[in-house]
PDB file of N, CA and C in Angstrom:
ATOM      1  N   MET A 164       0.819  -1.179   0.000  1.00 55.00           N
ATOM      2  CA  MET A 164       0.000   0.000   0.000  1.00 55.00           C
ATOM      3  C   MET A 164       0.869   1.253   0.000  1.00 55.00           C
ATOM      4  N   MET A 165       1.701   1.389   1.018  1.00 67.00           N
ATOM      5  CA  MET A 165       2.510   2.594   1.099  1.00 67.00           C
ATOM      6  C   MET A 165       3.874   2.430   0.451  1.00 67.00           C
ATOM      7  N   ILE A 166       4.423   1.213   0.509  1.00 70.00           N
ATOM      8  CA  ILE A 166       5.781   1.025   0.014  1.00 70.00           C
ATOM      9  C   ILE A 166       5.837   0.278  -1.310  1.00 70.00           C
ATOM     10  N   ALA A 167       4.692  -0.092  -1.853  1.00 67.00           N
ATOM     11  CA  ALA A 167       4.674  -0.854  -3.098  1.00 67.00           C
ATOM     12  C   ALA A 167       3.829  -0.120  -4.142  1.00 67.00           C
ATOM     13  N   ASP A 168       4.038  -0.509  -5.374  1.00 74.00           N
ATOM     14  CA  ASP A 168       3.222   0.078  -6.431  1.00 74.00           C
ATOM     15  C   ASP A 168       1.944  -0.740  -6.619  1.00 74.00           C
ATOM     16  N   ASP A 169       1.183  -0.442  -7.640  1.00 76.00           N
ATOM     17  CA  ASP A 169      -0.106  -1.096  -7.846  1.00 76.00           C
ATOM     18  C   ASP A 169       0.002  -2.525  -8.350  1.00 76.00           C
ATOM     19  N   THR A 170       1.178  -2.962  -8.757  1.00 82.00           N
ATOM     20  CA  THR A 170       1.311  -4.320  -9.279  1.00 82.00           C
ATOM     21  C   THR A 170       1.474  -5.353  -8.170  1.00 82.00           C
ATOM     22  N   VAL A 171       1.813  -4.943  -6.973  1.00 82.00           N
ATOM     23  CA  VAL A 171       2.017  -5.865  -5.856  1.00 82.00           C
ATOM     24  C   VAL A 171       0.696  -6.058  -5.118  1.00 82.00           C
ATOM     25  N   ARG A 172       0.271  -7.322  -4.990  1.00 85.00           N
ATOM     26  CA  ARG A 172      -0.947  -7.645  -4.254  1.00 85.00           C
ATOM     27  C   ARG A 172      -0.572  -8.570  -3.110  1.00 85.00           C
ATOM     28  N   THR A 173      -0.625  -8.080  -1.893  1.00 89.00           N
ATOM     29  CA  THR A 173      -0.361  -8.924  -0.741  1.00 89.00           C
ATOM     30  C   THR A 173      -1.601  -9.758  -0.440  1.00 89.00           C
ATOM     31  N   LEU A 174      -1.435 -10.788   0.384  1.00 91.00           N
ATOM     32  CA  LEU A 174      -2.576 -11.642   0.700  1.00 91.00           C
ATOM     33  C   LEU A 174      -3.683 -10.896   1.447  1.00 91.00           C
ATOM     34  N   PRO A 175      -3.380 -10.042   2.432  1.00 92.00           N
ATOM     35  CA  PRO A 175      -4.476  -9.292   3.060  1.00 92.00           C
ATOM     36  C   PRO A 175      -5.226  -8.380   2.081  1.00 92.00           C
ATOM     37  N   LEU A 176      -4.506  -7.756   1.155  1.00 91.00           N
ATOM     38  CA  LEU A 176      -5.190  -6.934   0.155  1.00 91.00           C
ATOM     39  C   LEU A 176      -6.015  -7.782  -0.801  1.00 91.00           C
ATOM     40  N   GLU A 177      -5.537  -8.966  -1.093  1.00 93.00           N
ATOM     41  CA  GLU A 177      -6.295  -9.884  -1.949  1.00 93.00           C
ATOM     42  C   GLU A 177      -7.583 -10.324  -1.254  1.00 93.00           C
ATOM     43  N   ILE A 178      -7.502 -10.589   0.044  1.00 95.00           N
ATOM     44  CA  ILE A 178      -8.695 -10.951   0.815  1.00 95.00           C
ATOM     45  C   ILE A 178      -9.682  -9.789   0.833  1.00 95.00           C
ATOM     46  N   TYR A 179      -9.175  -8.586   1.074  1.00 94.00           N
ATOM     47  CA  TYR A 179     -10.038  -7.404   1.100  1.00 94.00           C
ATOM     48  C   TYR A 179     -10.730  -7.187  -0.242  1.00 94.00           C
ATOM     49  N   GLY A 180      -9.992  -7.348  -1.321  1.00 94.00           N
ATOM     50  CA  GLY A 180     -10.585  -7.189  -2.641  1.00 94.00           C
ATOM     51  C   GLY A 180     -11.629  -8.250  -2.941  1.00 94.00           C
ATOM     52  N   ALA A 181     -11.384  -9.470  -2.481  1.00 96.00           N
ATOM     53  CA  ALA A 181     -12.346 -10.543  -2.714  1.00 96.00           C
ATOM     54  C   ALA A 181     -13.618 -10.334  -1.898  1.00 96.00           C
ATOM     55  N   ILE A 182     -13.467  -9.882  -0.662  1.00 96.00           N
ATOM     56  CA  ILE A 182     -14.645  -9.642   0.169  1.00 96.00           C
ATOM     57  C   ILE A 182     -15.461  -8.471  -0.373  1.00 96.00           C
ATOM     58  N   SER A 183     -14.780  -7.436  -0.815  1.00 95.00           N
ATOM     59  CA  SER A 183     -15.522  -6.294  -1.355  1.00 95.00           C
ATOM     60  C   SER A 183     -16.192  -6.625  -2.681  1.00 95.00           C
ATOM     61  N   GLY A 184     -15.711  -7.647  -3.364  1.00 95.00           N
ATOM     62  CA  GLY A 184     -16.342  -8.101  -4.600  1.00 95.00           C
ATOM     63  C   GLY A 184     -17.308  -9.249  -4.392  1.00 95.00           C
ATOM     64  N   TYR A 185     -17.639  -9.550  -3.128  1.00 96.00           N
ATOM     65  CA  TYR A 185     -18.582 -10.612  -2.760  1.00 96.00           C
ATOM     66  C   TYR A 185     -18.147 -11.987  -3.253  1.00 96.00           C
ATOM     67  N   ARG A 186     -16.836 -12.240  -3.275  1.00 95.00           N
ATOM     68  CA  ARG A 186     -16.304 -13.569  -3.605  1.00 95.00           C
ATOM     69  C   ARG A 186     -15.810 -14.197  -2.306  1.00 95.00           C
ATOM     70  N   PHE A 187     -16.763 -14.631  -1.485  1.00 97.00           N
ATOM     71  CA  PHE A 187     -16.441 -15.073  -0.142  1.00 97.00           C
ATOM     72  C   PHE A 187     -15.700 -16.405  -0.114  1.00 97.00           C
ATOM     73  N   SER A 188     -16.000 -17.303  -1.025  1.00 97.00           N
ATOM     74  CA  SER A 188     -15.294 -18.585  -1.029  1.00 97.00           C
ATOM     75  C   SER A 188     -13.825 -18.392  -1.399  1.00 97.00           C
ATOM     76  N   TYR A 189     -13.560 -17.492  -2.338  1.00 97.00           N
ATOM     77  CA  TYR A 189     -12.170 -17.186  -2.707  1.00 97.00           C
ATOM     78  C   TYR A 189     -11.448 -16.505  -1.549  1.00 97.00           C
ATOM     79  N   ALA A 190     -12.134 -15.581  -0.876  1.00 97.00           N
ATOM     80  CA  ALA A 190     -11.534 -14.899   0.270  1.00 97.00           C
ATOM     81  C   ALA A 190     -11.239 -15.886   1.394  1.00 97.00           C
ATOM     82  N   SER A 191     -12.113 -16.856   1.599  1.00 97.00           N
ATOM     83  CA  SER A 191     -11.880 -17.872   2.622  1.00 97.00           C
ATOM     84  C   SER A 191     -10.678 -18.740   2.276  1.00 97.00           C
ATOM     85  N   ALA A 192     -10.545 -19.106   1.018  1.00 97.00           N
ATOM     86  CA  ALA A 192      -9.409 -19.925   0.596  1.00 97.00           C
ATOM     87  C   ALA A 192      -8.094 -19.170   0.763  1.00 97.00           C
ATOM     88  N   VAL A 193      -8.077 -17.898   0.396  1.00 97.00           N
ATOM     89  CA  VAL A 193      -6.865 -17.097   0.566  1.00 97.00           C
ATOM     90  C   VAL A 193      -6.573 -16.898   2.051  1.00 97.00           C
ATOM     91  N   GLY A 194      -7.615 -16.776   2.864  1.00 97.00           N
ATOM     92  CA  GLY A 194      -7.432 -16.657   4.308  1.00 97.00           C
ATOM     93  C   GLY A 194      -6.807 -17.900   4.917  1.00 97.00           C
ATOM     94  N   VAL A 195      -7.213 -19.063   4.438  1.00 97.00           N
ATOM     95  CA  VAL A 195      -6.616 -20.313   4.920  1.00 97.00           C
ATOM     96  C   VAL A 195      -5.149 -20.380   4.522  1.00 97.00           C
ATOM     97  N   ILE A 196      -4.831 -19.956   3.319  1.00 97.00           N
ATOM     98  CA  ILE A 196      -3.429 -19.932   2.880  1.00 97.00           C
ATOM     99  C   ILE A 196      -2.617 -18.991   3.756  1.00 97.00           C
ATOM    100  N   LEU A 197      -3.160 -17.812   4.052  1.00 96.00           N
ATOM    101  CA  LEU A 197      -2.474 -16.856   4.916  1.00 96.00           C
ATOM    102  C   LEU A 197      -2.286 -17.424   6.316  1.00 96.00           C
ATOM    103  N   LEU A 198      -3.291 -18.099   6.834  1.00 97.00           N
ATOM    104  CA  LEU A 198      -3.191 -18.711   8.156  1.00 97.00           C
ATOM    105  C   LEU A 198      -2.127 -19.800   8.183  1.00 97.00           C
ATOM    106  N   LEU A 199      -2.100 -20.663   7.167  1.00 98.00           N
ATOM    107  CA  LEU A 199      -1.100 -21.730   7.114  1.00 98.00           C
ATOM    108  C   LEU A 199       0.314 -21.172   6.991  1.00 98.00           C
ATOM    109  N   LEU A 200       0.484 -20.139   6.195  1.00 97.00           N
ATOM    110  CA  LEU A 200       1.801 -19.507   6.078  1.00 97.00           C
ATOM    111  C   LEU A 200       2.243 -18.889   7.403  1.00 97.00           C
ATOM    112  N   SER A 201       1.325 -18.254   8.100  1.00 96.00           N
ATOM    113  CA  SER A 201       1.660 -17.618   9.374  1.00 96.00           C
ATOM    114  C   SER A 201       2.031 -18.647  10.437  1.00 96.00           C
ATOM    115  N   VAL A 202       1.239 -19.698  10.545  1.00 96.00           N
ATOM    116  CA  VAL A 202       1.508 -20.727  11.555  1.00 96.00           C
ATOM    117  C   VAL A 202       2.796 -21.468  11.245  1.00 96.00           C
ATOM    118  N   SER A 203       3.022 -21.811   9.980  1.00 96.00           N
ATOM    119  CA  SER A 203       4.253 -22.521   9.638  1.00 96.00           C
ATOM    120  C   SER A 203       5.480 -21.637   9.842  1.00 96.00           C
ATOM    121  N   THR A 204       5.376 -20.353   9.542  1.00 94.00           N
ATOM    122  CA  THR A 204       6.492 -19.437   9.801  1.00 94.00           C
ATOM    123  C   THR A 204       6.771 -19.333  11.286  1.00 94.00           C
ATOM    124  N   PHE A 205       5.728 -19.276  12.097  1.00 91.00           N
ATOM    125  CA  PHE A 205       5.894 -19.230  13.545  1.00 91.00           C
ATOM    126  C   PHE A 205       6.644 -20.457  14.050  1.00 91.00           C
ATOM    127  N   PHE A 206       6.230 -21.653  13.614  1.00 89.00           N
ATOM    128  CA  PHE A 206       6.883 -22.866  14.085  1.00 89.00           C
ATOM    129  C   PHE A 206       8.315 -22.987  13.581  1.00 89.00           C
ATOM    130  N   VAL A 207       8.591 -22.564  12.369  1.00 90.00           N
ATOM    131  CA  VAL A 207       9.961 -22.610  11.850  1.00 90.00           C
ATOM    132  C   VAL A 207      10.861 -21.680  12.648  1.00 90.00           C
ATOM    133  N   VAL A 208      10.391 -20.488  12.943  1.00 86.00           N
ATOM    134  CA  VAL A 208      11.197 -19.543  13.727  1.00 86.00           C
ATOM    135  C   VAL A 208      11.400 -20.062  15.140  1.00 86.00           C
ATOM    136  N   GLU A 209      10.360 -20.602  15.752  1.00 83.00           N
ATOM    137  CA  GLU A 209      10.490 -21.130  17.107  1.00 83.00           C
ATOM    138  C   GLU A 209      11.465 -22.304  17.159  1.00 83.00           C
ATOM    139  N   ARG A 210      11.398 -23.186  16.191  1.00 83.00           N
ATOM    140  CA  ARG A 210      12.319 -24.330  16.163  1.00 83.00           C
ATOM    141  C   ARG A 210      13.752 -23.894  15.894  1.00 83.00           C
ATOM    142  N   SER A 211      13.934 -22.949  15.017  1.00 84.00           N
ATOM    143  CA  SER A 211      15.292 -22.540  14.665  1.00 84.00           C
ATOM    144  C   SER A 211      15.953 -21.749  15.782  1.00 84.00           C
ATOM    145  N   LEU A 212      15.186 -21.028  16.570  1.00 80.00           N
ATOM    146  CA  LEU A 212      15.766 -20.273  17.682  1.00 80.00           C
ATOM    147  C   LEU A 212      15.910 -21.110  18.946  1.00 80.00           C
ATOM    148  N   GLY A 213      15.245 -22.237  19.004  1.00 72.00           N
ATOM    149  CA  GLY A 213      15.401 -23.136  20.129  1.00 72.00           C
ATOM    150  C   GLY A 213      14.530 -22.827  21.325  1.00 72.00           C
ATOM    151  N   TYR A 214      13.541 -21.989  21.184  1.00 66.00           N
ATOM    152  CA  TYR A 214      12.678 -21.640  22.305  1.00 66.00           C
ATOM    153  C   TYR A 214      11.422 -22.492  22.374  1.00 66.00           C
ATOM    154  N   PHE A 215      11.295 -23.474  21.533  1.00 60.00           N
ATOM    155  CA  PHE A 215      10.044 -24.220  21.414  1.00 60.00           C
ATOM    156  C   PHE A 215       9.734 -25.022  22.677  1.00 60.00           C
ATOM    157  N   GLY A 216      10.721 -25.621  23.309  1.00 61.00           N
ATOM    158  CA  GLY A 216      10.465 -26.461  24.469  1.00 61.00           C
ATOM    159  C   GLY A 216      10.748 -25.808  25.801  1.00 61.00           C
ATOM    160  N   THR A 217      11.196 -24.596  25.840  1.00 63.00           N
ATOM    161  CA  THR A 217      11.569 -23.964  27.102  1.00 63.00           C
ATOM    162  C   THR A 217      10.399 -23.341  27.839  1.00 63.00           C
ATOM    163  N   LEU A 218       9.234 -23.249  27.238  1.00 56.00           N
ATOM    164  CA  LEU A 218       8.094 -22.612  27.882  1.00 56.00           C
ATOM    165  C   LEU A 218       7.255 -23.577  28.698  1.00 56.00           C
ATOM    166  N   LYS A 219       7.622 -24.842  28.758  1.00 54.00           N
ATOM    167  CA  LYS A 219       6.838 -25.838  29.503  1.00 54.00           C
ATOM    168  C   LYS A 219       7.075 -25.744  30.984  1.00 54.00           C
TER     169      LYS A 219
END
């Protein structure tokens, strides 16, 4: 939005565009992709830094 031109479409902007165009099934699918990317990134960072088992 602020740092990119009009050719870059991030996943949140894609979801917003789909919802505003009443394409709810497409927005839901993109939301699941965004959720999976976020959760997998979280687990990769936690495993690589070694903090995954220290909170027990």
